[in-house]
């Protein structure tokens, strides 16, 4: 897979990919169909693993040539040594975790850097929906309240606080809308929050 194909398929992943150095070791938590690791392996010569629990996604990863481990993230990452990876990705998966803090602590242990993304609950259509007395439904939160896999709702400011608490320093934070960065009023106008993190020294 090349950059143009990734951009057409997932513009958010294409933006995030520029933060990952060629030839590095990557762990992709909640890797889905493996499209990100497929790109990183073929275009940036990265190596690593994906972790995914969904039975339907595992064959898609294998078809792409992605090394995937079927595992529940909340079971922990004890199978990996400290600092085993240059970068740990957790893209649009953290909001599905019961123990967000525990997963973040695991991420900070096994990776030198991390990139985390999640739907920004403070995005303006979400606020408007709440003012109307309804739970938000949008491209970044496409489920109804009764069938959503999302267990946690967070804003950019909320996550920054938690990252600091678990010993992660925010290197960069970007809000994306339709895969494009938003600079002005990012917590209001960005549908997806993306954080680049590293361990505090």
mmCIF file of C-alpha atoms in Angstrom:
data_model
loop_
_atom_site.group_PDB
_atom_site.id
_atom_site.type_symbol
_atom_site.label_atom_id
_atom_site.label_comp_id
_atom_site.label_asym_id
_atom_site.label_seq_id
_atom_site.Cartn_x
_atom_site.Cartn_y
_atom_site.Cartn_z
ATOM 1 C CA UNK A 1 0.000 0.000 0.000
ATOM 2 C CA UNK A 2 1.329 3.484 -0.887
ATOM 3 C CA UNK A 3 0.608 6.897 0.617
ATOM 4 C CA UNK A 4 -2.000 7.862 -1.993
ATOM 5 C CA UNK A 5 -3.966 4.677 -1.329
ATOM 6 C CA UNK A 6 -3.813 5.242 2.426
ATOM 7 C CA UNK A 7 -4.894 8.891 2.000
ATOM 8 C CA UNK A 8 -7.902 7.858 -0.076
ATOM 9 C CA UNK A 9 -8.880 5.086 2.335
ATOM 10 C CA UNK A 10 -8.157 6.743 5.689
ATOM 11 C CA UNK A 11 -7.033 10.405 5.609
ATOM 12 C CA UNK A 12 -6.651 10.415 9.404
ATOM 13 C CA UNK A 13 -4.141 7.559 9.248
ATOM 14 C CA UNK A 14 -2.288 9.252 6.385
ATOM 15 C CA UNK A 15 -1.815 12.340 8.560
ATOM 16 C CA UNK A 16 -0.644 10.290 11.552
ATOM 17 C CA UNK A 17 1.794 8.252 9.427
ATOM 18 C CA UNK A 18 4.083 11.255 8.895
ATOM 19 C CA UNK A 19 5.017 11.121 12.597
ATOM 20 C CA UNK A 20 6.454 7.603 12.279
ATOM 21 C CA UNK A 21 10.098 7.311 11.243
ATOM 22 C CA UNK A 22 11.123 4.821 8.543
ATOM 23 C CA UNK A 23 12.616 1.534 9.693
ATOM 24 C CA UNK A 24 11.240 1.733 13.226
ATOM 25 C CA UNK A 25 9.494 -0.934 15.292
ATOM 26 C CA UNK A 26 5.761 -0.301 15.722
ATOM 27 C CA UNK A 27 3.002 -1.850 17.844
ATOM 28 C CA UNK A 28 -0.535 -1.082 16.625
ATOM 29 C CA UNK A 29 -3.137 -1.626 19.361
ATOM 30 C CA UNK A 30 -6.623 -2.277 17.994
ATOM 31 C CA UNK A 31 -5.144 -2.508 14.499
ATOM 32 C CA UNK A 32 -8.448 -3.420 12.817
ATOM 33 C CA UNK A 33 -7.894 -4.699 9.276
ATOM 34 C CA UNK A 34 -4.161 -3.887 9.447
ATOM 35 C CA UNK A 35 -4.210 -1.077 6.891
ATOM 36 C CA UNK A 36 -1.867 1.191 8.890
ATOM 37 C CA UNK A 37 0.773 -1.484 9.482
ATOM 38 C CA UNK A 38 0.445 -2.566 5.849
ATOM 39 C CA UNK A 39 1.370 0.967 4.774
ATOM 40 C CA UNK A 40 4.166 1.346 7.349
ATOM 41 C CA UNK A 41 5.716 -1.991 6.321
ATOM 42 C CA UNK A 42 5.531 -1.452 2.571
ATOM 43 C CA UNK A 43 6.219 2.290 2.332
ATOM 44 C CA UNK A 44 8.362 3.010 5.411
ATOM 45 C CA UNK A 45 10.007 -0.388 5.971
ATOM 46 C CA UNK A 46 8.771 -0.509 9.565
ATOM 47 C CA UNK A 47 8.354 -3.787 11.430
ATOM 48 C CA UNK A 48 6.153 -4.807 14.343
ATOM 49 C CA UNK A 49 2.842 -6.278 15.372
ATOM 50 C CA UNK A 50 -0.825 -5.492 15.453
ATOM 51 C CA UNK A 51 -3.101 -6.476 18.309
ATOM 52 C CA UNK A 52 -6.771 -7.040 17.536
ATOM 53 C CA UNK A 53 -9.607 -8.902 19.258
ATOM 54 C CA UNK A 54 -12.236 -8.936 16.489
ATOM 55 C CA UNK A 55 -12.453 -12.348 14.740
ATOM 56 C CA UNK A 56 -13.499 -10.709 11.458
ATOM 57 C CA UNK A 57 -10.415 -8.458 11.276
ATOM 58 C CA UNK A 58 -7.734 -11.127 11.863
ATOM 59 C CA UNK A 59 -7.942 -12.737 8.359
ATOM 60 C CA UNK A 60 -7.797 -9.255 6.764
ATOM 61 C CA UNK A 61 -4.562 -8.510 8.650
ATOM 62 C CA UNK A 62 -3.089 -11.849 7.575
ATOM 63 C CA UNK A 63 -4.069 -11.197 3.925
ATOM 64 C CA UNK A 64 -2.168 -7.905 4.130
ATOM 65 C CA UNK A 65 0.937 -9.632 5.497
ATOM 66 C CA UNK A 66 0.573 -7.999 8.910
ATOM 67 C CA UNK A 67 1.769 -9.945 11.970
ATOM 68 C CA UNK A 68 -1.262 -9.854 14.228
ATOM 69 C CA UNK A 69 -1.901 -11.189 17.731
ATOM 70 C CA UNK A 70 -5.509 -11.836 18.733
ATOM 71 C CA UNK A 71 -5.738 -10.438 22.230
ATOM 72 C CA UNK A 72 -7.837 -8.230 24.478
ATOM 73 C CA UNK A 73 -5.883 -5.017 25.128
ATOM 74 C CA UNK A 74 -7.217 -4.905 28.647
ATOM 75 C CA UNK A 75 -5.476 -8.212 29.390
ATOM 76 C CA UNK A 76 -2.296 -6.134 29.341
ATOM 77 C CA UNK A 77 0.896 -6.060 27.305
ATOM 78 C CA UNK A 78 3.013 -8.301 29.575
ATOM 79 C CA UNK A 79 4.072 -10.330 26.514
ATOM 80 C CA UNK A 80 6.264 -7.385 25.498
ATOM 81 C CA UNK A 81 9.404 -6.119 27.242
ATOM 82 C CA UNK A 82 9.928 -2.547 28.412
ATOM 83 C CA UNK A 83 10.750 -0.189 25.519
ATOM 84 C CA UNK A 84 10.243 -3.007 22.997
ATOM 85 C CA UNK A 85 8.845 -0.588 20.398
ATOM 86 C CA UNK A 86 9.842 2.789 19.012
ATOM 87 C CA UNK A 87 6.191 3.783 18.595
ATOM 88 C CA UNK A 88 2.948 2.376 19.995
ATOM 89 C CA UNK A 89 -0.219 3.293 18.103
ATOM 90 C CA UNK A 90 -3.648 3.314 19.705
ATOM 91 C CA UNK A 91 -5.859 4.862 17.038
ATOM 92 C CA UNK A 92 -9.579 5.297 17.701
ATOM 93 C CA UNK A 93 -9.500 2.377 20.148
ATOM 94 C CA UNK A 94 -8.829 3.907 23.570
ATOM 95 C CA UNK A 95 -12.437 5.072 23.981
ATOM 96 C CA UNK A 96 -13.517 1.411 23.866
ATOM 97 C CA UNK A 97 -11.447 0.473 26.924
ATOM 98 C CA UNK A 98 -12.833 0.094 30.447
ATOM 99 C CA UNK A 99 -9.438 0.776 32.043
ATOM 100 C CA UNK A 100 -8.100 3.649 29.950
ATOM 101 C CA UNK A 101 -5.501 4.576 32.562
ATOM 102 C CA UNK A 102 -4.162 1.001 32.733
ATOM 103 C CA UNK A 103 -3.875 0.747 28.938
ATOM 104 C CA UNK A 104 -2.009 4.070 28.810
ATOM 105 C CA UNK A 105 0.418 2.914 31.503
ATOM 106 C CA UNK A 106 1.086 -0.242 29.479
ATOM 107 C CA UNK A 107 1.631 1.853 26.350
ATOM 108 C CA UNK A 108 4.160 4.056 28.165
ATOM 109 C CA UNK A 109 6.020 0.967 29.402
ATOM 110 C CA UNK A 110 6.454 -0.883 26.090
ATOM 111 C CA UNK A 111 6.957 2.115 23.800
ATOM 112 C CA UNK A 112 9.421 4.990 23.630
ATOM 113 C CA UNK A 113 6.773 7.118 21.946
ATOM 114 C CA UNK A 114 3.025 6.750 21.455
ATOM 115 C CA UNK A 115 0.401 8.116 19.105
ATOM 116 C CA UNK A 116 -3.154 8.053 20.426
ATOM 117 C CA UNK A 117 -6.316 9.222 18.684
ATOM 118 C CA UNK A 118 -9.955 9.278 19.794
ATOM 119 C CA UNK A 119 -13.231 11.028 18.898
ATOM 120 C CA UNK A 120 -13.307 14.484 20.474
ATOM 121 C CA UNK A 121 -16.521 14.669 22.492
ATOM 122 C CA UNK A 122 -16.245 18.483 22.590
ATOM 123 C CA UNK A 123 -16.655 18.733 18.781
ATOM 124 C CA UNK A 124 -19.359 21.336 18.108
ATOM 125 C CA UNK A 125 -22.023 19.026 16.549
ATOM 126 C CA UNK A 126 -21.706 16.813 19.642
ATOM 127 C CA UNK A 127 -22.336 19.832 21.888
ATOM 128 C CA UNK A 128 -25.341 20.872 19.807
ATOM 129 C CA UNK A 129 -26.801 17.357 20.023
ATOM 130 C CA UNK A 130 -26.468 17.422 23.817
ATOM 131 C CA UNK A 131 -28.124 20.850 23.974
ATOM 132 C CA UNK A 132 -31.033 19.305 22.061
ATOM 133 C CA UNK A 133 -31.214 16.550 24.660
ATOM 134 C CA UNK A 134 -29.794 13.818 22.413
ATOM 135 C CA UNK A 135 -26.606 11.746 22.485
ATOM 136 C CA UNK A 136 -24.307 12.704 19.591
ATOM 137 C CA UNK A 137 -24.179 10.668 16.385
ATOM 138 C CA UNK A 138 -21.597 11.761 13.815
ATOM 139 C CA UNK A 139 -18.889 10.406 11.468
ATOM 140 C CA UNK A 140 -16.488 10.132 14.419
ATOM 141 C CA UNK A 141 -19.200 8.759 16.758
ATOM 142 C CA UNK A 142 -21.354 6.789 14.300
ATOM 143 C CA UNK A 143 -23.298 4.669 16.796
ATOM 144 C CA UNK A 144 -26.523 5.154 18.702
ATOM 145 C CA UNK A 145 -26.182 5.336 22.486
ATOM 146 C CA UNK A 146 -27.570 1.813 22.932
ATOM 147 C CA UNK A 147 -25.248 -0.039 20.532
ATOM 148 C CA UNK A 148 -21.989 1.916 20.745
ATOM 149 C CA UNK A 149 -18.703 0.115 21.461
ATOM 150 C CA UNK A 150 -17.420 3.402 22.918
ATOM 151 C CA UNK A 151 -17.333 3.201 26.705
ATOM 152 C CA UNK A 152 -15.519 6.481 27.389
ATOM 153 C CA UNK A 153 -16.068 10.011 26.128
ATOM 154 C CA UNK A 154 -13.217 12.515 26.347
ATOM 155 C CA UNK A 155 -12.177 15.939 25.141
ATOM 156 C CA UNK A 156 -8.721 17.146 24.152
ATOM 157 C CA UNK A 157 -8.254 18.848 27.522
ATOM 158 C CA UNK A 158 -9.411 15.758 29.456
ATOM 159 C CA UNK A 159 -6.924 13.478 27.728
ATOM 160 C CA UNK A 160 -4.010 15.867 28.141
ATOM 161 C CA UNK A 161 -4.596 15.809 31.903
ATOM 162 C CA UNK A 162 -4.674 12.011 32.057
ATOM 163 C CA UNK A 163 -1.561 11.653 29.896
ATOM 164 C CA UNK A 164 0.367 13.837 32.322
ATOM 165 C CA UNK A 165 -0.901 11.785 35.272
ATOM 166 C CA UNK A 166 0.419 8.507 33.806
ATOM 167 C CA UNK A 167 3.851 9.977 33.035
ATOM 168 C CA UNK A 168 3.425 10.869 29.371
ATOM 169 C CA UNK A 169 4.521 14.187 27.926
ATOM 170 C CA UNK A 170 2.512 15.685 25.077
ATOM 171 C CA UNK A 171 4.916 16.307 22.196
ATOM 172 C CA UNK A 172 2.206 17.398 19.802
ATOM 173 C CA UNK A 173 -1.576 17.547 19.759
ATOM 174 C CA UNK A 174 -3.596 18.004 16.596
ATOM 175 C CA UNK A 175 -7.344 18.120 16.043
ATOM 176 C CA UNK A 176 -8.461 16.712 12.705
ATOM 177 C CA UNK A 177 -11.657 17.246 10.764
ATOM 178 C CA UNK A 178 -12.100 15.026 7.699
ATOM 179 C CA UNK A 179 -8.392 14.178 8.007
ATOM 180 C CA UNK A 180 -7.309 17.835 7.878
ATOM 181 C CA UNK A 181 -5.699 19.632 10.861
ATOM 182 C CA UNK A 182 -7.721 22.337 12.608
ATOM 183 C CA UNK A 183 -5.755 25.098 14.328
ATOM 184 C CA UNK A 184 -8.354 27.672 15.376
ATOM 185 C CA UNK A 185 -10.640 26.568 18.263
ATOM 186 C CA UNK A 186 -9.452 22.978 17.890
ATOM 187 C CA UNK A 187 -11.466 21.588 20.830
ATOM 188 C CA UNK A 188 -14.633 23.016 19.229
ATOM 189 C CA UNK A 189 -13.910 22.325 15.548
ATOM 190 C CA UNK A 190 -11.906 19.068 15.591
ATOM 191 C CA UNK A 191 -13.814 15.767 15.392
ATOM 192 C CA UNK A 192 -10.751 13.595 16.057
ATOM 193 C CA UNK A 193 -8.054 14.327 18.649
ATOM 194 C CA UNK A 194 -4.554 13.028 17.870
ATOM 195 C CA UNK A 195 -1.764 13.072 20.453
ATOM 196 C CA UNK A 196 1.914 12.332 19.969
ATOM 197 C CA UNK A 197 3.363 11.366 23.352
ATOM 198 C CA UNK A 198 6.633 10.312 24.952
ATOM 199 C CA UNK A 199 7.738 9.288 28.410
ATOM 200 C CA UNK A 200 8.577 12.114 30.754
ATOM 201 C CA UNK A 201 12.300 12.298 31.512
#
